[in-house]
PDB file of C-alpha atoms in Angstrom:
ATOM      1  CA  MET A   1      -6.177 -37.608   0.382  1.00 42.00           C
ATOM      2  CA  SER A   2      -5.098 -35.146  -2.120  1.00 44.00           C
ATOM      3  CA  ASP A   3      -1.274 -35.902  -3.546  1.00 50.00           C
ATOM      4  CA  HIS A   4       1.339 -33.858  -2.004  1.00 53.00           C
ATOM      5  CA  HIS A   5       1.604 -31.822  -5.520  1.00 61.00           C
ATOM      6  CA  ASP A   6      -2.036 -30.484  -5.295  1.00 78.00           C
ATOM      7  CA  ALA A   7      -2.032 -29.370  -2.031  1.00 85.00           C
ATOM      8  CA  VAL A   8      -0.328 -26.188  -3.244  1.00 91.00           C
ATOM      9  CA  THR A   9      -2.271 -23.680  -5.973  1.00 94.00           C
ATOM     10  CA  ALA A  10      -0.984 -20.671  -7.394  1.00 97.00           C
ATOM     11  CA  LEU A  11      -3.406 -17.771  -7.094  1.00 97.00           C
ATOM     12  CA  ASP A  12      -4.486 -15.945  -9.692  1.00 98.00           C
ATOM     13  CA  ASP A  13      -5.210 -12.002  -9.950  1.00 98.00           C
ATOM     14  CA  ASP A  14      -9.040 -12.510  -9.837  1.00 97.00           C
ATOM     15  CA  GLN A  15      -8.892 -14.944  -7.321  1.00 97.00           C
ATOM     16  CA  CYS A  16      -6.375 -12.902  -4.874  1.00 98.00           C
ATOM     17  CA  TRP A  17      -8.856  -9.879  -4.946  1.00 98.00           C
ATOM     18  CA  GLU A  18     -11.863 -12.316  -3.670  1.00 97.00           C
ATOM     19  CA  ARG A  19     -10.051 -13.563  -1.252  1.00 97.00           C
ATOM     20  CA  VAL A  20      -8.387  -9.848   0.280  1.00 97.00           C
ATOM     21  CA  ARG A  21     -12.332  -8.235  -0.435  1.00 95.00           C
ATOM     22  CA  GLY A  22     -13.278 -10.916   1.936  1.00 89.00           C
ATOM     23  CA  HIS A  23     -11.537  -9.904   5.156  1.00 95.00           C
ATOM     24  CA  GLN A  24     -10.721  -6.999   7.261  1.00 95.00           C
ATOM     25  CA  LEU A  25      -7.360  -7.447   8.680  1.00 96.00           C
ATOM     26  CA  GLY A  26      -3.823  -7.871   7.323  1.00 97.00           C
ATOM     27  CA  ARG A  27      -0.523  -6.924   8.082  1.00 97.00           C
ATOM     28  CA  LEU A  28       1.733  -3.910   6.464  1.00 96.00           C
ATOM     29  CA  VAL A  29       5.539  -4.183   5.901  1.00 96.00           C
ATOM     30  CA  THR A  30       7.398  -1.470   5.752  1.00 95.00           C
ATOM     31  CA  ARG A  31      11.238  -0.708   5.155  1.00 94.00           C
ATOM     32  CA  VAL A  32      13.287   2.457   6.087  1.00 92.00           C
ATOM     33  CA  GLY A  33      16.952   1.743   5.650  1.00 92.00           C
ATOM     34  CA  ASP A  34      17.571  -1.772   6.609  1.00 93.00           C
ATOM     35  CA  VAL A  35      14.895  -1.661   9.311  1.00 92.00           C
ATOM     36  CA  LEU A  36      12.022  -3.955   8.759  1.00 93.00           C
ATOM     37  CA  ASP A  37       8.762  -3.543  10.266  1.00 94.00           C
ATOM     38  CA  ILE A  38       5.100  -5.010  10.276  1.00 95.00           C
ATOM     39  CA  PHE A  39       2.053  -3.272  11.273  1.00 93.00           C
ATOM     40  CA  PRO A  40      -1.885  -4.994  11.970  1.00 94.00           C
ATOM     41  CA  VAL A  41      -4.351  -2.996  10.202  1.00 94.00           C
ATOM     42  CA  ASN A  42      -7.820  -3.613   9.782  1.00 95.00           C
ATOM     43  CA  PHE A  43      -8.394  -2.444   6.064  1.00 96.00           C
ATOM     44  CA  VAL A  44     -11.393  -2.239   2.801  1.00 96.00           C
ATOM     45  CA  GLU A  45     -10.734  -3.483  -0.848  1.00 96.00           C
ATOM     46  CA  ASP A  46     -11.478  -0.041  -2.602  1.00 95.00           C
ATOM     47  CA  ASP A  47     -11.392  -1.124  -6.787  1.00 95.00           C
ATOM     48  CA  ARG A  48      -8.102  -3.702  -6.456  1.00 97.00           C
ATOM     49  CA  THR A  49      -6.082  -1.123  -3.664  1.00 97.00           C
ATOM     50  CA  VAL A  50      -6.072  -1.579  -0.299  1.00 97.00           C
ATOM     51  CA  LEU A  51      -7.338   1.197   1.879  1.00 96.00           C
ATOM     52  CA  PHE A  52      -6.435   1.712   5.463  1.00 95.00           C
ATOM     53  CA  ARG A  53      -6.859   4.875   8.136  1.00 92.00           C
ATOM     54  CA  THR A  54      -3.850   5.327  10.479  1.00 89.00           C
ATOM     55  CA  ALA A  55      -2.594   8.304  12.766  1.00 83.00           C
ATOM     56  CA  GLU A  56       0.742  10.447  12.715  1.00 81.00           C
ATOM     57  CA  GLY A  57       3.350   7.740  13.986  1.00 81.00           C
ATOM     58  CA  SER A  58       6.497   5.431  13.031  1.00 81.00           C
ATOM     59  CA  LYS A  59       3.758   3.601  10.570  1.00 85.00           C
ATOM     60  CA  LEU A  60       2.835   6.862   8.670  1.00 82.00           C
ATOM     61  CA  PHE A  61       6.732   8.180   8.984  1.00 82.00           C
ATOM     62  CA  GLU A  62       8.116   4.932   7.443  1.00 87.00           C
ATOM     63  CA  LEU A  63       5.354   5.381   4.928  1.00 87.00           C
ATOM     64  CA  THR A  64       6.869   8.858   3.980  1.00 84.00           C
ATOM     65  CA  VAL A  65      10.707   7.586   4.032  1.00 87.00           C
ATOM     66  CA  ASN A  66       9.757   4.984   1.804  1.00 90.00           C
ATOM     67  CA  ASP A  67       6.419   4.390   0.314  1.00 93.00           C
ATOM     68  CA  GLU A  68       7.270   0.649  -1.020  1.00 96.00           C
ATOM     69  CA  VAL A  69       5.292  -1.747   0.901  1.00 97.00           C
ATOM     70  CA  LEU A  70       3.776  -5.478   1.031  1.00 97.00           C
ATOM     71  CA  PHE A  71       0.616  -6.244   2.521  1.00 98.00           C
ATOM     72  CA  GLU A  72      -0.291  -9.802   3.182  1.00 98.00           C
ATOM     73  CA  VAL A  73      -3.231 -11.158   4.446  1.00 98.00           C
ATOM     74  CA  ASP A  74      -4.227 -14.613   5.118  1.00 97.00           C
ATOM     75  CA  ASP A  75      -6.718 -17.276   6.365  1.00 96.00           C
ATOM     76  CA  VAL A  76      -6.387 -20.873   8.030  1.00 94.00           C
ATOM     77  CA  THR A  77      -9.067 -23.397   8.340  1.00 92.00           C
ATOM     78  CA  ALA A  78      -9.403 -27.156   8.970  1.00 91.00           C
ATOM     79  CA  ASP A  79      -9.151 -28.165   5.523  1.00 91.00           C
ATOM     80  CA  ASP A  80      -7.613 -25.388   3.943  1.00 92.00           C
ATOM     81  CA  ALA A  81      -5.528 -22.111   4.269  1.00 95.00           C
ATOM     82  CA  TRP A  82      -4.251 -19.341   1.723  1.00 97.00           C
ATOM     83  CA  SER A  83      -2.041 -16.381   1.678  1.00 97.00           C
ATOM     84  CA  VAL A  84      -2.373 -13.377  -0.843  1.00 98.00           C
ATOM     85  CA  VAL A  85       0.929 -10.710  -0.942  1.00 98.00           C
ATOM     86  CA  VAL A  86       0.145  -6.821  -2.377  1.00 98.00           C
ATOM     87  CA  ARG A  87       3.559  -4.894  -3.347  1.00 98.00           C
ATOM     88  CA  GLY A  88       2.982  -1.832  -4.228  1.00 97.00           C
ATOM     89  CA  ARG A  89       3.100   1.869  -3.211  1.00 97.00           C
ATOM     90  CA  ALA A  90       1.747   3.679  -0.283  1.00 96.00           C
ATOM     91  CA  GLN A  91       0.149   6.857  -0.697  1.00 94.00           C
ATOM     92  CA  ARG A  92      -1.583   9.575   1.744  1.00 93.00           C
ATOM     93  CA  LEU A  93      -5.096  10.568   0.699  1.00 93.00           C
ATOM     94  CA  ASP A  94      -4.494  14.550   0.718  1.00 90.00           C
ATOM     95  CA  THR A  95      -7.408  15.788  -1.125  1.00 89.00           C
ATOM     96  CA  SER A  96     -10.669  16.269  -0.028  1.00 88.00           C
ATOM     97  CA  ALA A  97     -12.721  14.611  -2.494  1.00 91.00           C
ATOM     98  CA  GLU A  98     -10.262  11.655  -2.118  1.00 91.00           C
ATOM     99  CA  VAL A  99     -11.327  11.586   1.194  1.00 88.00           C
ATOM    100  CA  GLU A 100     -14.535  12.300   1.103  1.00 88.00           C
ATOM    101  CA  ARG A 101     -14.984   9.322  -1.050  1.00 90.00           C
ATOM    102  CA  ALA A 102     -12.734   6.932   1.216  1.00 90.00           C
ATOM    103  CA  ASP A 103     -15.403   8.509   4.398  1.00 85.00           C
ATOM    104  CA  GLY A 104     -18.491   7.103   2.460  1.00 86.00           C
ATOM    105  CA  LEU A 105     -16.458   3.108   2.304  1.00 90.00           C
ATOM    106  CA  GLY A 106     -17.550   2.453   6.008  1.00 86.00           C
ATOM    107  CA  LEU A 107     -13.489   1.699   7.270  1.00 87.00           C
ATOM    108  CA  THR A 108     -13.650   2.751  10.809  1.00 84.00           C
ATOM    109  CA  PRO A 109     -10.945   1.633  13.172  1.00 79.00           C
ATOM    110  CA  TRP A 110     -11.303  -1.207  15.522  1.00 81.00           C
ATOM    111  CA  ILE A 111      -9.332   0.346  18.488  1.00 78.00           C
ATOM    112  CA  PRO A 112     -10.618   3.685  20.466  1.00 73.00           C
ATOM    113  CA  THR A 113      -8.292   6.037  18.252  1.00 77.00           C
ATOM    114  CA  LEU A 114      -8.939   8.511  15.955  1.00 74.00           C
ATOM    115  CA  LYS A 115      -7.116   8.063  12.791  1.00 82.00           C
ATOM    116  CA  TYR A 116      -7.581  10.973  10.537  1.00 80.00           C
ATOM    117  CA  VAL A 117      -5.147   9.608   7.935  1.00 91.00           C
ATOM    118  CA  TYR A 118      -6.463   7.734   4.992  1.00 93.00           C
ATOM    119  CA  VAL A 119      -3.220   5.533   3.572  1.00 95.00           C
ATOM    120  CA  ARG A 120      -4.223   3.920   0.079  1.00 96.00           C
ATOM    121  CA  ILE A 121      -2.060   1.158  -1.234  1.00 97.00           C
ATOM    122  CA  VAL A 122      -1.990   0.837  -5.015  1.00 97.00           C
ATOM    123  CA  PRO A 123      -0.271  -2.234  -6.377  1.00 98.00           C
ATOM    124  CA  HIS A 124       2.277  -3.122  -9.045  1.00 97.00           C
ATOM    125  CA  ALA A 125       1.760  -7.201  -8.190  1.00 98.00           C
ATOM    126  CA  ILE A 126      -0.284  -9.338  -6.296  1.00 98.00           C
ATOM    127  CA  SER A 127       0.187 -13.533  -5.609  1.00 98.00           C
ATOM    128  CA  GLY A 128      -1.313 -15.955  -3.711  1.00 98.00           C
ATOM    129  CA  ARG A 129      -1.831 -19.414  -3.015  1.00 97.00           C
ATOM    130  CA  ALA A 130      -3.875 -21.978  -1.352  1.00 96.00           C
ATOM    131  CA  PHE A 131      -2.870 -25.068   0.701  1.00 94.00           C
ATOM    132  CA  LEU A 132      -4.687 -27.760   1.522  1.00 88.00           C
ATOM    133  CA  ARG A 133      -4.162 -29.479   5.177  1.00 86.00           C
ATOM    134  CA  GLY A 134      -3.125 -32.621   5.760  1.00 78.00           C
ATOM    135  CA  PRO A 135      -1.120 -34.757   7.627  1.00 79.00           C
ATOM    136  CA  GLU A 136       2.706 -35.184   6.351  1.00 77.00           C
ATOM    137  CA  PRO A 137       3.431 -37.500   3.968  1.00 77.00           C
ATOM    138  CA  ASP A 138       5.830 -40.049   4.784  1.00 78.00           C
ATOM    139  CA  ARG A 139       9.527 -38.616   5.381  1.00 75.00           C
ATOM    140  CA  TYR A 140      11.218 -41.290   3.976  1.00 80.00           C
ATOM    141  CA  GLY A 141       9.610 -42.643   0.850  1.00 71.00           C
ATOM    142  CA  VAL A 142       8.885 -46.001   3.080  1.00 64.00           C
ATOM    143  CA  ALA A 143       5.182 -46.520   3.883  1.00 58.00           C
ATOM    144  CA  SER A 144       4.440 -48.183   7.264  1.00 55.00           C
ATOM    145  CA  ASP A 145       1.211 -50.709   7.306  1.00 53.00           C
TER     146      ASP A 145
END
């Protein structure tokens, strides 16, 4: 078994993007004033940005009021876990060239709704940690026999 100091490992940018690239579901965190919201969204990684689709509504409104967002992707298995957080700005794709390119990435809604708006999160930072799972070490420093 690993020493508890080896149980948490910081991920570098390449390792973070590799994990993000391999997943399709993340959580978008928005903030308007003192109100924080979190939305599950399916997404694609596109050249070290995060792209998702949405419809008119509270999510898009909140991104218009404050485009600073967090985006989190994680995974858990019986042996390990990891979490990656992307910090950046959400930008609605406006030009026909941007939308046409995005259409080619195969991003489709997971629920039967029409989502015409593409949003790209352009990161200014990414961070992540990987965790080895296992039993909790002895809490009081006394090994039991």
